[in-house]
Amino acid sequence: MSTPADRLARLADGYLVTQLLFAAVALGVPEALAAGPRSADDLAAELGAAPGPLYRVLRGLAAEEVVEERPDGRFALTAVGAHLLPAAPVSLRGVVTARGEVYYEAAAGLVGALRGGNAPYEVVHGQAFFAHLAADPSRLAAFQASMADRSAREAGAVVAAYDVAPFRSVVDVGGGGGVLLRAVRARAPHADLVLFDRPEVVASVDDPGVRPVAGDFFDAVPAGADAYLLSRVLHDWDDHDALRVLRTCRAAMRPDSVLAVVEAVLPECAVDDPAAVRMDLHMLVLLKGRERTAAEYAALLDAADLRLTGDVPTRAGVHVLEARVR
Ligand SMILES: C[S@@+](CC[C@H](N)C(=O)[O-])C[C@H]1O[C@@H](n2cnc3c(N)ncnc32)[C@H](O)[C@@H]1O
């Protein structure tokens, strides 16, 4: 039976699990196991890895039930590990890559940041998160892949819960790779869809059905659309900067435009929604952002001269907070 000390020891070794998962993805282990069980030697030869260390990594993954260690010594992908495959219906490959390649080092700056007040990412890298990503295509791709994985889980749930069909023009502010806009297109096929994001992000969006517009949402966003989407953007910023983003959107809105804020809403007790609490900690580690309660979002909207007109929960955990011009 596992004791509280066993539990704590396992929690303390969490750093290993993050890197075991990342190593598996970086080497291509899930794809190599997709066709069936393989021995460590066999895998090592195919993937160009050292057989001894790869065997030990596979055993570590077996202890976490990501792979299964067969009696004949071969390793097979489990239902958990299958989510590492790029083509899995729910792929967490980007999520794993971002944590291993981008978030991991920053988390080591937490203690220093708690004492100093800056975001751990900035403490570790000496540069703010998005500026640092912009200078490193591999990190930027890892982060955007994680956004795309998460957005793939959320986008369908958002448009199923919140009716976007009436909109003729939609601007997705900080829209990343455009996953949410593609879900909008399925419901509003004739709408003009604008993906607004930083230049290095829109440069990699290749979708003829979406109009990419590069810019800075602290300066201005395209004006006069029926609807503005802000999905998982406000949580990146502290109240001061979140308010700046909202005011830019407010300035672009017509009197009858709608703003749909897509965010997790923090629970009363952490155990009621551990995923939202973990996302809040990612914001603490990477940026100066935070997750918020519904009342905190209402207050922010109010300060930007907007009023909260709806709070629509979705099956993916995030809410659509609808706001209109006051
Ligand atoms: C957490 S991601 C969310 C992406 C997407 N909306 C989603 O739901 O997956 C935040 C996005 O804001 C963009 N962003 C950050 N700073 C920006 C700025 N100053 N102007 C425009 N976009 C910005 C990032 O490039 C990134 O795509």
CSV table of C-alpha atoms and ligand atoms in Angstrom, one decimal:
chain,number,residue,atom,x,y,z
A,1,MET,CA,0.0,0.0,0.0
A,2,SER,CA,1.3,3.4,-0.9
A,3,THR,CA,2.0,5.6,2.2
A,4,PRO,CA,1.9,9.5,2.2
A,5,ALA,CA,5.8,9.4,2.1
A,6,ASP,CA,5.6,7.2,-1.1
A,7,ARG,CA,3.2,9.7,-2.6
A,8,LEU,CA,5.4,12.6,-1.8
A,9,ALA,CA,8.5,10.8,-3.2
A,10,ARG,CA,6.7,10.2,-6.4
A,11,LEU,CA,5.6,13.9,-6.6
A,12,ALA,CA,9.2,14.9,-6.0
A,13,ASP,CA,10.2,12.8,-9.0
A,14,GLY,CA,7.8,14.6,-11.3
A,15,TYR,CA,10.7,16.3,-13.1
A,16,LEU,CA,11.7,12.9,-14.5
A,17,VAL,CA,8.2,12.2,-15.9
A,18,THR,CA,8.2,15.5,-17.9
A,19,GLN,CA,11.5,14.6,-19.5
A,20,LEU,CA,10.7,10.9,-20.0
A,21,LEU,CA,7.6,11.9,-22.0
A,22,PHE,CA,9.5,14.6,-23.9
A,23,ALA,CA,12.4,12.2,-24.7
A,24,ALA,CA,9.9,9.6,-26.1
A,25,VAL,CA,8.3,12.2,-28.4
A,26,ALA,CA,11.6,13.8,-29.4
A,27,LEU,CA,13.0,10.4,-30.4
A,28,GLY,CA,9.9,9.2,-32.2
A,29,VAL,CA,9.2,6.3,-29.8
A,30,PRO,CA,5.3,6.5,-30.0
A,31,GLU,CA,5.3,6.3,-33.8
A,32,ALA,CA,7.8,3.4,-33.8
A,33,LEU,CA,5.6,1.5,-31.4
A,34,ALA,CA,2.4,2.3,-33.3
A,35,ALA,CA,2.6,-0.8,-35.4
A,36,GLY,CA,3.1,-3.2,-32.5
A,37,PRO,CA,5.4,-4.1,-29.6
A,38,ARG,CA,9.2,-3.8,-30.0
A,39,SER,CA,12.3,-4.6,-28.0
A,40,ALA,CA,14.5,-1.7,-26.7
A,41,ASP,CA,17.4,-3.0,-28.9
A,42,ASP,CA,15.2,-3.0,-32.0
A,43,LEU,CA,13.9,0.5,-31.2
A,44,ALA,CA,17.3,1.8,-30.5
A,45,ALA,CA,18.6,0.6,-33.8
A,46,GLU,CA,15.8,2.2,-35.7
A,47,LEU,CA,15.8,5.5,-33.8
A,48,GLY,CA,19.6,5.9,-33.5
A,49,ALA,CA,19.5,5.8,-29.7
A,50,ALA,CA,21.8,4.1,-27.2
A,51,PRO,CA,20.1,0.8,-26.4
A,52,GLY,CA,21.0,0.7,-22.6
A,53,PRO,CA,19.7,4.2,-21.8
A,54,LEU,CA,16.6,3.7,-24.1
A,55,TYR,CA,15.7,0.5,-22.3
A,56,ARG,CA,15.8,2.4,-18.9
A,57,VAL,CA,13.7,5.2,-20.3
A,58,LEU,CA,11.2,2.7,-21.6
A,59,ARG,CA,11.1,1.0,-18.2
A,60,GLY,CA,10.5,4.5,-16.6
A,61,LEU,CA,7.6,5.0,-19.1
A,62,ALA,CA,6.3,1.5,-18.2
A,63,ALA,CA,6.3,2.4,-14.5
A,64,GLU,CA,4.0,5.4,-15.4
A,65,GLU,CA,1.8,3.1,-17.7
A,66,VAL,CA,2.7,5.1,-20.8
A,67,VAL,CA,4.1,1.9,-22.3
A,68,GLU,CA,3.5,-1.7,-21.2
A,69,GLU,CA,6.5,-4.0,-20.6
A,70,ARG,CA,5.6,-7.4,-22.0
A,71,PRO,CA,6.9,-10.7,-20.5
A,72,ASP,CA,9.0,-11.3,-23.6
A,73,GLY,CA,10.8,-8.0,-22.9
A,74,ARG,CA,9.1,-6.0,-25.7
A,75,PHE,CA,7.4,-2.7,-25.1
A,76,ALA,CA,3.9,-1.7,-26.3
A,77,LEU,CA,2.1,1.6,-26.4
A,78,THR,CA,-0.8,1.7,-23.8
A,79,ALA,CA,-4.0,3.7,-24.2
A,80,VAL,CA,-2.3,6.5,-22.3
A,81,GLY,CA,0.8,6.4,-24.5
A,82,ALA,CA,-1.4,6.4,-27.7
A,83,HIS,CA,-2.1,10.1,-26.9
A,84,LEU,CA,1.5,10.8,-27.9
A,85,LEU,CA,0.8,9.9,-31.5
A,86,PRO,CA,0.5,12.9,-33.8
A,87,ALA,CA,-2.6,11.5,-35.5
A,88,ALA,CA,-4.4,10.5,-32.2
A,89,PRO,CA,-7.9,11.9,-32.1
A,90,VAL,CA,-6.8,13.6,-28.8
A,91,SER,CA,-3.1,14.2,-29.3
A,92,LEU,CA,-1.0,15.6,-26.4
A,93,ARG,CA,2.2,15.6,-28.3
A,94,GLY,CA,2.5,19.3,-28.5
A,95,VAL,CA,1.5,19.6,-24.8
A,96,VAL,CA,4.4,17.2,-23.9
A,97,THR,CA,6.8,19.0,-26.2
A,98,ALA,CA,6.1,22.4,-24.8
A,99,ARG,CA,6.5,21.2,-21.3
A,100,GLY,CA,9.7,19.4,-21.9
A,101,GLU,CA,11.3,21.9,-24.3
A,102,VAL,CA,10.0,25.3,-23.1
A,103,TYR,CA,8.3,25.3,-19.7
A,104,TYR,CA,10.7,22.9,-17.9
A,105,GLU,CA,13.7,25.2,-17.5
A,106,ALA,CA,11.5,28.1,-16.5
A,107,ALA,CA,9.9,26.2,-13.6
A,108,ALA,CA,13.3,26.0,-12.0
A,109,GLY,CA,13.1,29.8,-11.6
A,110,LEU,CA,10.1,29.6,-9.4
A,111,VAL,CA,11.8,30.1,-6.0
A,112,GLY,CA,13.8,33.1,-7.3
A,113,ALA,CA,10.7,34.6,-8.9
A,114,LEU,CA,8.7,34.2,-5.6
A,115,ARG,CA,11.4,36.2,-3.9
A,116,GLY,CA,11.9,38.7,-6.7
A,117,GLY,CA,8.5,39.2,-8.3
A,118,ASN,CA,9.4,38.6,-12.0
A,119,ALA,CA,8.0,35.8,-14.0
A,120,PRO,CA,10.3,32.7,-13.6
A,121,TYR,CA,10.6,32.4,-17.4
A,122,GLU,CA,12.0,36.0,-17.5
A,123,VAL,CA,14.3,35.2,-14.5
A,124,VAL,CA,15.7,32.2,-16.2
A,125,HIS,CA,16.0,33.6,-19.8
A,126,GLY,CA,16.4,37.3,-19.2
A,127,GLN,CA,13.7,38.0,-21.7
A,128,ALA,CA,9.9,38.1,-21.6
A,129,PHE,CA,8.1,34.9,-22.8
A,130,PHE,CA,6.7,35.9,-26.2
A,131,ALA,CA,9.8,37.9,-27.2
A,132,HIS,CA,12.1,35.0,-26.3
A,133,LEU,CA,9.9,32.6,-28.3
A,134,ALA,CA,10.0,34.9,-31.3
A,135,ALA,CA,13.8,34.6,-31.4
A,136,ASP,CA,13.8,30.8,-31.4
A,137,PRO,CA,11.8,29.0,-34.1
A,138,SER,CA,12.0,25.6,-32.4
A,139,ARG,CA,10.6,26.9,-29.1
A,140,LEU,CA,8.0,28.9,-30.9
A,141,ALA,CA,6.9,25.8,-32.8
A,142,ALA,CA,6.8,23.8,-29.6
A,143,PHE,CA,4.6,26.4,-27.9
A,144,GLN,CA,2.3,26.8,-30.9
A,145,ALA,CA,1.9,23.0,-31.1
A,146,SER,CA,0.8,22.9,-27.5
A,147,MET,CA,-1.7,25.7,-28.1
A,148,ALA,CA,-3.0,23.7,-31.1
A,149,ASP,CA,-3.4,20.5,-29.1
A,150,ARG,CA,-5.3,22.3,-26.4
A,151,SER,CA,-7.3,24.4,-28.8
A,152,ALA,CA,-8.3,21.2,-30.8
A,153,ARG,CA,-9.8,19.9,-27.5
A,154,GLU,CA,-11.6,23.2,-26.8
A,155,ALA,CA,-12.6,24.7,-30.2
A,156,GLY,CA,-15.3,22.1,-31.0
A,157,ALA,CA,-16.8,22.4,-27.5
A,158,VAL,CA,-16.8,26.2,-27.7
A,159,VAL,CA,-18.8,26.4,-31.0
A,160,ALA,CA,-21.1,23.6,-29.8
A,161,ALA,CA,-21.9,25.7,-26.7
A,162,TYR,CA,-21.9,29.2,-28.1
A,163,ASP,CA,-23.8,30.0,-31.3
A,164,VAL,CA,-21.4,31.6,-33.8
A,165,ALA,CA,-23.6,31.0,-36.9
A,166,PRO,CA,-25.1,34.5,-37.0
A,167,PHE,CA,-21.7,36.2,-37.3
A,168,ARG,CA,-20.7,37.5,-40.7
A,169,SER,CA,-17.2,38.8,-39.6
A,170,VAL,CA,-15.1,37.4,-36.8
A,171,VAL,CA,-11.6,38.5,-35.6
A,172,ASP,CA,-9.8,36.0,-33.5
A,173,VAL,CA,-7.5,38.2,-31.4
A,174,GLY,CA,-4.3,36.3,-30.5
A,175,GLY,CA,-5.7,33.4,-32.5
A,176,GLY,CA,-2.5,31.4,-32.7
A,177,GLY,CA,-2.6,28.7,-35.4
A,178,GLY,CA,-6.3,29.3,-36.2
A,179,VAL,CA,-7.8,26.1,-34.7
A,180,LEU,CA,-10.8,28.0,-33.2
A,181,LEU,CA,-11.4,30.0,-36.4
A,182,ARG,CA,-11.6,26.7,-38.3
A,183,ALA,CA,-14.2,25.5,-35.9
A,184,VAL,CA,-16.1,28.8,-36.4
A,185,ARG,CA,-15.9,28.3,-40.1
A,186,ALA,CA,-17.7,24.9,-39.8
A,187,ARG,CA,-20.7,26.8,-38.3
A,188,ALA,CA,-20.5,30.1,-40.1
A,189,PRO,CA,-19.1,29.1,-43.6
A,190,HIS,CA,-19.6,32.5,-45.2
A,191,ALA,CA,-18.2,34.6,-42.5
A,192,ASP,CA,-15.1,36.8,-43.1
A,193,LEU,CA,-12.5,35.2,-40.7
A,194,VAL,CA,-9.5,37.3,-39.5
A,195,LEU,CA,-6.6,35.7,-37.6
A,196,PHE,CA,-4.9,38.4,-35.7
A,197,ASP,CA,-1.5,37.6,-34.0
A,198,ARG,CA,2.1,38.5,-33.8
A,199,PRO,CA,4.0,38.6,-37.2
A,200,GLU,CA,6.0,35.4,-36.5
A,201,VAL,CA,2.8,33.5,-35.7
A,202,VAL,CA,0.6,34.6,-38.6
A,203,ALA,CA,3.6,34.0,-41.0
A,204,SER,CA,3.2,30.2,-40.4
A,205,VAL,CA,-0.6,30.1,-40.9
A,206,ASP,CA,-1.4,28.6,-44.2
A,207,ASP,CA,-5.2,28.5,-44.6
A,208,PRO,CA,-6.9,30.2,-47.6
A,209,GLY,CA,-10.2,30.4,-45.6
A,210,VAL,CA,-8.6,32.7,-43.0
A,211,ARG,CA,-7.2,36.3,-43.5
A,212,PRO,CA,-4.0,36.6,-41.4
A,213,VAL,CA,-3.4,40.1,-40.0
A,214,ALA,CA,-0.1,40.7,-38.1
A,215,GLY,CA,0.0,43.2,-35.3
A,216,ASP,CA,0.1,44.0,-31.6
A,217,PHE,CA,-3.1,43.7,-29.6
A,218,PHE,CA,-1.8,46.3,-27.2
A,219,ASP,CA,-1.9,48.9,-30.1
A,220,ALA,CA,-4.9,48.1,-32.4
A,221,VAL,CA,-6.9,45.2,-33.8
A,222,PRO,CA,-9.0,45.2,-37.0
A,223,ALA,CA,-12.1,47.4,-36.5
A,224,GLY,CA,-15.8,46.8,-37.1
A,225,ALA,CA,-16.3,43.0,-37.0
A,226,ASP,CA,-19.5,41.4,-35.7
A,227,ALA,CA,-17.5,39.3,-33.2
A,228,TYR,CA,-14.2,39.3,-31.5
A,229,LEU,CA,-12.7,36.2,-30.0
A,230,LEU,CA,-10.2,36.3,-27.2
A,231,SER,CA,-9.3,32.6,-26.5
A,232,ARG,CA,-6.8,31.9,-23.8
A,233,VAL,CA,-5.3,35.4,-24.2
A,234,LEU,CA,-6.3,37.3,-21.1
A,235,HIS,CA,-4.9,34.6,-18.8
A,236,ASP,CA,-1.5,35.4,-20.2
A,237,TRP,CA,-1.5,38.9,-18.7
A,238,ASP,CA,-1.8,40.6,-15.3
A,239,ASP,CA,-4.8,42.9,-14.8
A,240,HIS,CA,-3.0,46.0,-16.1
A,241,ASP,CA,-2.1,44.4,-19.5
A,242,ALA,CA,-5.3,42.3,-19.7
A,243,LEU,CA,-7.2,45.6,-19.4
A,244,ARG,CA,-5.1,47.1,-22.2
A,245,VAL,CA,-6.0,44.2,-24.5
A,246,LEU,CA,-9.7,44.6,-23.6
A,247,ARG,CA,-9.6,48.3,-24.3
A,248,THR,CA,-8.0,47.8,-27.7
A,249,CYS,CA,-10.8,45.3,-28.5
A,250,ARG,CA,-13.4,47.7,-27.1
A,251,ALA,CA,-12.0,50.5,-29.4
A,252,ALA,CA,-12.4,48.3,-32.4
A,253,MET,CA,-15.9,47.1,-31.7
A,254,ARG,CA,-19.1,48.6,-33.2
A,255,PRO,CA,-21.9,49.4,-30.7
A,256,ASP,CA,-23.5,46.0,-31.6
A,257,SER,CA,-20.3,43.9,-31.8
A,258,VAL,CA,-19.8,41.0,-29.4
A,259,LEU,CA,-16.7,39.9,-27.6
A,260,ALA,CA,-16.4,36.2,-26.7
A,261,VAL,CA,-13.7,35.6,-24.1
A,262,VAL,CA,-12.8,31.9,-23.9
A,263,GLU,CA,-11.1,31.0,-20.6
A,264,ALA,CA,-11.1,28.5,-17.8
A,265,VAL,CA,-12.8,29.9,-14.7
A,266,LEU,CA,-11.0,29.3,-11.4
A,267,PRO,CA,-13.0,27.0,-9.0
A,268,GLU,CA,-13.6,27.9,-5.3
A,269,CYS,CA,-11.5,25.0,-4.2
A,270,ALA,CA,-8.4,23.8,-6.1
A,271,VAL,CA,-9.4,20.1,-6.0
A,272,ASP,CA,-12.7,21.0,-7.9
A,273,ASP,CA,-10.7,21.8,-11.1
A,274,PRO,CA,-7.1,20.8,-10.8
A,275,ALA,CA,-6.5,21.4,-14.6
A,276,ALA,CA,-7.5,25.0,-14.2
A,277,VAL,CA,-5.3,25.4,-11.2
A,278,ARG,CA,-2.3,23.8,-13.1
A,279,MET,CA,-3.0,26.2,-16.0
A,280,ASP,CA,-2.9,29.1,-13.5
A,281,LEU,CA,0.6,27.8,-12.5
A,282,HIS,CA,1.8,27.7,-16.1
A,283,MET,CA,0.8,31.4,-16.3
A,284,LEU,CA,2.8,32.0,-13.1
A,285,VAL,CA,5.9,30.3,-14.5
A,286,LEU,CA,5.8,31.6,-18.0
A,287,LEU,CA,4.2,35.0,-17.9
A,288,LYS,CA,2.7,37.6,-15.5
A,289,GLY,CA,-0.7,36.2,-16.2
A,290,ARG,CA,-3.2,34.2,-14.2
A,291,GLU,CA,-6.5,32.4,-14.4
A,292,ARG,CA,-9.4,34.3,-12.9
A,293,THR,CA,-12.8,33.7,-11.3
A,294,ALA,CA,-16.0,34.7,-13.2
A,295,ALA,CA,-16.3,37.8,-10.9
A,296,GLU,CA,-12.8,38.8,-11.7
A,297,TYR,CA,-13.5,38.7,-15.4
A,298,ALA,CA,-16.7,40.7,-14.9
A,299,ALA,CA,-14.7,43.4,-13.1
A,300,LEU,CA,-12.0,43.5,-15.8
A,301,LEU,CA,-14.7,43.8,-18.5
A,302,ASP,CA,-16.4,46.5,-16.6
A,303,ALA,CA,-13.2,48.5,-16.3
A,304,ALA,CA,-12.9,48.3,-20.1
A,305,ASP,CA,-16.4,49.7,-20.6
A,306,LEU,CA,-17.8,46.4,-21.5
A,307,ARG,CA,-20.5,44.4,-19.8
A,308,LEU,CA,-20.7,40.7,-19.2
A,309,THR,CA,-23.8,39.4,-21.0
A,310,GLY,CA,-23.3,35.7,-20.8
A,311,ASP,CA,-21.3,32.9,-19.1
A,312,VAL,CA,-21.6,29.8,-21.1
A,313,PRO,CA,-19.8,26.6,-19.8
A,314,THR,CA,-18.5,24.1,-22.4
A,315,ARG,CA,-17.9,20.4,-22.2
A,316,ALA,CA,-14.1,21.1,-22.5
A,317,GLY,CA,-14.0,22.9,-19.2
A,318,VAL,CA,-13.5,26.4,-20.6
A,319,HIS,CA,-16.3,29.0,-20.5
A,320,VAL,CA,-17.4,31.5,-23.1
A,321,LEU,CA,-17.8,34.8,-21.4
A,322,GLU,CA,-19.8,37.0,-23.7
A,323,ALA,CA,-19.4,40.8,-23.5
A,324,ARG,CA,-21.0,43.7,-25.2
A,325,VAL,CA,-20.3,47.4,-25.4
A,326,ARG,CA,-21.8,49.2,-22.4
B,1,LIG,C1,-2.0,31.4,-25.1
B,1,LIG,S1,-1.9,31.7,-26.8
B,1,LIG,C2,-3.6,31.4,-27.3
B,1,LIG,C3,-3.8,31.1,-28.7
B,1,LIG,C4,-5.2,30.8,-29.2
B,1,LIG,N1,-6.1,31.9,-29.1
B,1,LIG,C5,-5.7,29.5,-28.5
B,1,LIG,O1,-6.8,29.6,-27.9
B,1,LIG,O2,-5.1,28.5,-28.5
B,1,LIG,C6,-1.8,33.5,-26.8
B,1,LIG,C7,-1.6,34.0,-28.2
B,1,LIG,O3,-1.4,35.5,-28.1
B,1,LIG,C8,-0.5,35.9,-29.1
B,1,LIG,N2,0.1,37.2,-28.7
B,1,LIG,C9,0.9,37.4,-27.6
B,1,LIG,N3,1.2,38.7,-27.6
B,1,LIG,C10,0.6,39.3,-28.6
B,1,LIG,C11,0.5,40.7,-29.1
B,1,LIG,N4,1.1,41.6,-28.4
B,1,LIG,N5,-0.3,40.9,-30.1
B,1,LIG,C12,-0.9,39.9,-30.8
B,1,LIG,N6,-0.9,38.6,-30.4
B,1,LIG,C13,-0.1,38.3,-29.3
B,1,LIG,C14,0.5,34.7,-29.0
B,1,LIG,O4,1.4,34.7,-30.2
B,1,LIG,C15,-0.4,33.5,-28.9
B,1,LIG,O5,-0.7,33.0,-30.2
